[in-house]
Coordinates of C-alpha atoms and ligand atoms in Angstrom, one line a residue:
X1 CA 2.9 13.0 -7.7
X2 CA 4.7 12.2 -4.5
X3 CA 8.3 13.4 -3.9
X4 CA 10.2 12.1 -0.9
X5 CA 11.8 15.4 0.0
X6 CA 10.5 18.6 1.6
X7 CA 9.2 20.9 -1.1
X8 CA 9.9 24.6 -0.9
X9 CA 8.7 27.5 -3.1
X10 CA 11.1 28.3 -5.8
X11 CA 13.5 25.4 -5.0
X12 CA 13.7 23.0 -7.9
X13 CA 13.1 19.3 -7.3
X14 CA 14.1 16.4 -9.6
X15 CA 11.9 13.4 -10.6
X16 CA 13.3 10.1 -11.8
X17 CA 12.9 8.5 -15.3
X18 CA 9.7 6.6 -14.4
X19 CA 7.9 9.8 -13.2
X20 CA 9.3 11.7 -16.2
X21 CA 8.0 9.0 -18.6
X22 CA 4.6 9.2 -16.9
X23 CA 4.5 13.0 -17.2
X24 CA 6.0 13.2 -20.7
X25 CA 4.7 10.1 -22.5
X26 CA 1.4 9.2 -20.7
X27 CA 0.2 12.7 -19.8
X28 CA 2.1 14.3 -22.7
X29 CA 3.2 17.2 -20.7
X30 CA 6.2 19.4 -21.6
X31 CA 8.2 22.3 -20.1
X32 CA 5.9 24.9 -18.5
X33 CA 3.1 22.5 -17.8
X34 CA 1.8 22.6 -14.2
X35 CA 2.1 19.4 -12.1
X36 CA 0.8 18.9 -8.5
X37 CA 3.4 17.5 -6.2
X38 CA 3.1 16.5 -2.5
X39 CA 5.8 15.5 0.0
X40 CA 3.9 14.1 3.0
X41 CA 5.4 16.9 5.0
X42 CA 4.4 20.4 3.9
X43 CA 1.4 19.6 1.7
X44 CA 0.6 19.9 -2.0
X45 CA 2.3 22.3 -4.4
X46 CA 1.7 23.6 -8.0
X47 CA 5.0 22.9 -9.7
X48 CA 5.6 23.8 -13.4
X49 CA 8.0 21.5 -15.3
X50 CA 11.3 23.3 -15.9
X51 CA 12.8 20.5 -18.1
X52 CA 11.8 16.9 -19.0
X53 CA 13.6 14.1 -20.8
X54 CA 14.1 10.4 -20.8
X55 CA 16.5 10.5 -17.8
X56 CA 14.2 12.6 -15.6
X57 CA 12.4 15.9 -15.0
X58 CA 13.1 19.0 -13.1
X59 CA 10.1 20.9 -11.6
X60 CA 10.0 24.1 -9.5
X61 CA 7.2 24.4 -6.8
X62 CA 5.6 27.7 -7.3
X63 CA 2.9 27.9 -4.6
X64 CA 1.3 25.6 -2.1
X65 CA -2.2 24.5 -3.2
X66 CA -3.2 22.5 -0.1
X67 CA -1.7 22.1 3.4
X68 CA -0.9 18.5 4.5
X69 CA -4.2 16.9 5.6
X70 CA -5.1 16.3 9.2
X71 CA -4.7 12.5 9.5
X72 CA -7.0 10.9 12.0
X73 CA -4.9 8.9 14.4
X74 CA -6.1 5.5 13.3
X75 CA -3.9 2.5 12.7
X76 CA -4.6 -0.7 10.8
X77 CA -2.8 -3.7 12.4
X78 CA -3.3 -6.8 10.3
X79 CA -1.8 -10.3 9.9
X80 CA 0.0 -10.6 6.6
X81 CA -2.0 -12.6 4.0
X82 CA -1.2 -13.6 0.4
X83 CA 1.0 -10.8 -1.2
X84 CA -1.4 -9.4 -3.7
X85 CA -4.2 -9.3 -1.2
X86 CA -2.0 -7.7 1.5
X87 CA -0.9 -5.1 -1.0
X88 CA -4.6 -4.5 -1.8
X89 CA -5.1 -4.1 2.0
X90 CA -2.3 -1.5 2.2
X91 CA -3.9 0.5 -0.7
X92 CA -7.3 0.5 1.1
X93 CA -5.6 1.6 4.4
X94 CA -4.3 4.6 2.4
X95 CA -7.5 5.3 0.6
X96 CA -9.6 5.0 3.7
X97 CA -7.4 7.4 5.7
X98 CA -5.3 5.3 8.0
X99 CA -2.3 7.0 9.6
X100 CA -0.3 3.8 10.0
X101 CA -0.2 0.2 8.7
X102 CA 1.3 -2.5 10.9
X103 CA 1.9 -6.1 9.8
X104 CA 1.2 -8.4 12.8
X105 CA 2.4 -12.0 12.9
X106 CA 0.0 -14.4 14.6
X107 CA 0.0 -18.2 15.0
X108 CA -2.0 -18.8 11.9
X109 CA -0.3 -16.2 9.8
X110 CA 0.5 -17.9 6.5
X111 CA 2.9 -15.3 5.2
X112 CA 6.0 -14.8 7.2
X113 CA 7.6 -12.0 5.3
X114 CA 6.4 -8.8 3.8
X115 CA 8.2 -6.6 1.3
X116 CA 8.1 -3.3 3.0
X117 CA 9.3 -1.4 -0.1
X118 CA 6.5 -2.9 -2.2
X119 CA 3.8 -2.1 0.4
X120 CA 5.1 1.5 0.7
X121 CA 5.1 1.8 -3.1
X122 CA 1.4 0.6 -3.2
X123 CA 0.5 3.2 -0.5
X124 CA 2.2 6.0 -2.4
X125 CA 0.4 5.0 -5.6
X126 CA -2.9 4.9 -3.7
X127 CA -2.2 8.3 -2.2
X128 CA -1.6 9.8 -5.6
X129 CA -4.7 8.2 -7.0
X130 CA -7.0 9.3 -4.1
X131 CA -5.3 12.7 -3.8
X132 CA -4.2 12.4 -0.2
X133 CA -1.4 14.7 0.9
X134 CA -0.2 12.2 3.5
X135 CA 0.9 8.6 3.3
X136 CA 0.3 6.0 6.0
X137 CA 3.5 5.2 7.9
X138 CA 4.5 1.5 7.6
X139 CA 5.2 -0.1 10.9
X140 CA 7.8 -2.8 11.5
X141 CA 6.3 -6.3 11.2
X142 CA 5.9 -7.6 14.8
X143 CA 4.5 -10.5 16.7
X144 CA 1.0 -10.1 18.2
X145 CA 2.4 -10.8 21.7
X146 CA 4.9 -7.9 21.4
X147 CA 2.3 -5.6 19.9
X148 CA 0.0 -6.2 22.9
X149 CA 2.8 -6.0 25.4
X150 CA 4.0 -2.7 24.1
X151 CA 0.5 -1.3 23.4
X152 CA 0.6 2.5 23.4
X153 CA -1.0 4.1 26.4
X154 CA -4.4 5.6 25.6
X155 CA -4.9 4.0 22.2
X156 CA -8.1 2.0 21.7
X157 CA -7.6 -1.6 20.4
X158 CA -10.5 -2.3 18.0
X159 CA -10.6 -6.1 18.1
X160 CA -12.5 -7.2 14.9
X161 CA -13.9 -10.5 16.0
X162 CA -16.1 -12.6 13.7
X163 CA -17.4 -14.3 16.8
X164 CA -18.6 -11.0 18.3
X165 CA -21.9 -11.6 16.5
X166 CA -24.6 -9.2 15.6
X167 CA -24.7 -6.2 13.3
X168 CA -21.7 -3.9 13.2
X169 CA -22.3 -1.4 16.0
X170 CA -21.2 2.0 14.8
X171 CA -21.4 3.5 18.3
X172 CA -19.2 0.7 19.5
X173 CA -16.3 2.2 17.5
X174 CA -14.0 4.1 19.8
X175 CA -12.6 7.5 18.7
X176 CA -9.0 8.3 18.0
X177 CA -6.3 7.4 18.9
X178 CA -7.3 3.9 17.9
X179 CA -6.0 0.8 16.1
X180 CA -8.0 -1.8 14.1
X181 CA -6.8 -5.4 14.6
X182 CA -7.6 -7.9 11.9
X183 CA -6.5 -11.6 12.1
X184 CA -5.1 -13.9 9.3
X185 CA -7.2 -16.0 6.9
X186 CA -7.0 -18.7 9.5
X187 CA -8.2 -16.4 12.3
X188 CA -6.8 -15.9 15.7
X189 CA -6.2 -19.0 17.8
X190 CA -8.0 -19.5 21.1
X191 CA -5.1 -18.2 23.2
X192 CA -4.7 -15.1 21.0
X193 CA -8.4 -14.4 21.2
X194 CA -8.3 -14.6 25.0
X195 CA -5.2 -12.5 25.2
X196 CA -6.6 -9.8 22.9
X197 CA -10.0 -9.7 24.6
X198 CA -8.4 -9.4 28.0
X199 CA -6.3 -6.4 27.0
X200 CA -7.4 -3.3 28.8
X201 CA -7.5 -1.2 25.6
X202 CA -9.6 -3.9 23.7
X203 CA -13.0 -3.1 22.3
X204 CA -14.5 -6.1 20.6
X205 CA -16.5 -5.2 17.4
X206 CA -18.5 -7.2 14.9
X207 CA -18.3 -6.4 11.2
X208 CA -21.6 -8.1 10.6
X209 CA -23.0 -11.7 10.5
X210 CA -20.8 -13.0 7.7
X211 CA -17.2 -14.2 7.9
X212 CA -15.2 -11.7 5.8
X213 CA -11.9 -12.4 4.2
X214 CA -9.1 -10.6 6.1
X215 CA -8.7 -7.9 3.4
X216 CA -12.5 -7.4 3.1
X217 CA -12.6 -7.1 6.9
X218 CA -9.9 -4.5 6.9
X219 CA -11.7 -2.3 4.3
X220 CA -15.0 -2.8 6.2
X221 CA -13.5 -1.9 9.6
X222 CA -11.8 1.2 8.2
X223 CA -15.0 2.3 6.5
X224 CA -17.1 1.7 9.6
X225 CA -14.6 3.7 11.7
X226 CA -14.7 6.5 9.2
X227 CA -18.5 6.5 9.2
X228 CA -18.6 6.5 13.0
X229 CA -15.6 8.7 13.9
X230 CA -14.0 10.1 10.8
X231 CA -14.0 13.8 10.2
Ligands
SAM1 N1 -12.3 -17.5 11.9 C1 -12.5 -17.2 10.4 C2 -13.0 -18.4 9.7 O1 -13.5 -19.3 10.4 O2 -12.9 -18.5 8.5 C3 -11.2 -16.8 9.8 C4 -10.8 -15.4 10.1 S1 -11.4 -14.2 8.9 C5 -11.1 -14.9 7.4 C6 -10.0 -13.0 9.1 C7 -10.2 -11.9 10.1 O3 -11.1 -11.0 9.6 C8 -10.7 -12.3 11.4 O4 -9.6 -12.7 12.3 C9 -11.3 -11.0 12.0 O5 -10.3 -10.2 12.5 C10 -11.9 -10.4 10.7 N2 -13.3 -10.7 10.5 C11 -13.8 -11.4 9.5 N3 -15.2 -11.4 9.6 C12 -15.5 -10.6 10.6 C13 -16.8 -10.2 11.2 N4 -17.9 -10.6 10.7 N5 -16.7 -9.4 12.3 C14 -15.5 -9.0 12.8 N6 -14.3 -9.4 12.3 C15 -14.3 -10.2 11.2

């Protein structure tokens, strides 16, 4: 389970009613039972339950079981799409090891607002399920123009372009630091495509001969990058 505070050996930490219900009623755990907690700072800890009830639970980290993972410096920058699919995309970004998830508004972006708290909750849940010890950072939603203008020095821009044609070229995938850029369901418009392609950091990659939905493209690009450059 994720706790959003730094865990220390011997220092009790409190979980809220939802987590307590999950531990007590779903997993049927009581005082003394061991739970694995992680804080996205120090790593994962074995933490026995000290007390548990309807209002919450108190656990005391005993020893660290895993250090925080090394997170490859890979971002996923994607135009918001329909809520459930964008939340799915956030989960895959977490499961497939992304360090950061950045919503990017483009001309054809259908969805103008994202619920940051919900996206973060989906990433936390995904991290617990896939046993990560780190959670992708959620970047501020920003316009494509601003993202390109302020592009971080030295970071490769992996422009996923359905018009790039051909089979996905694993060796075309640049190493870290890198960022995958995925367009909206309506795609990038001509001006955006030209602007992205002209960016000095841009590497244009194909994800295969079919036109993938934006969420599928995100998962495919993350998987390809991991196959080519992941550790
Ligand atoms: N232009 C597409 C169309 O005509 O339907 C719409 C864009 S597609 C649904 C959403 C995004 O996924 C694209 O902007 C691109 O970033 C990515 N994408 C989809 N298929 C791809 C492919 N075969 N190769 C590279 N990127 C792809």
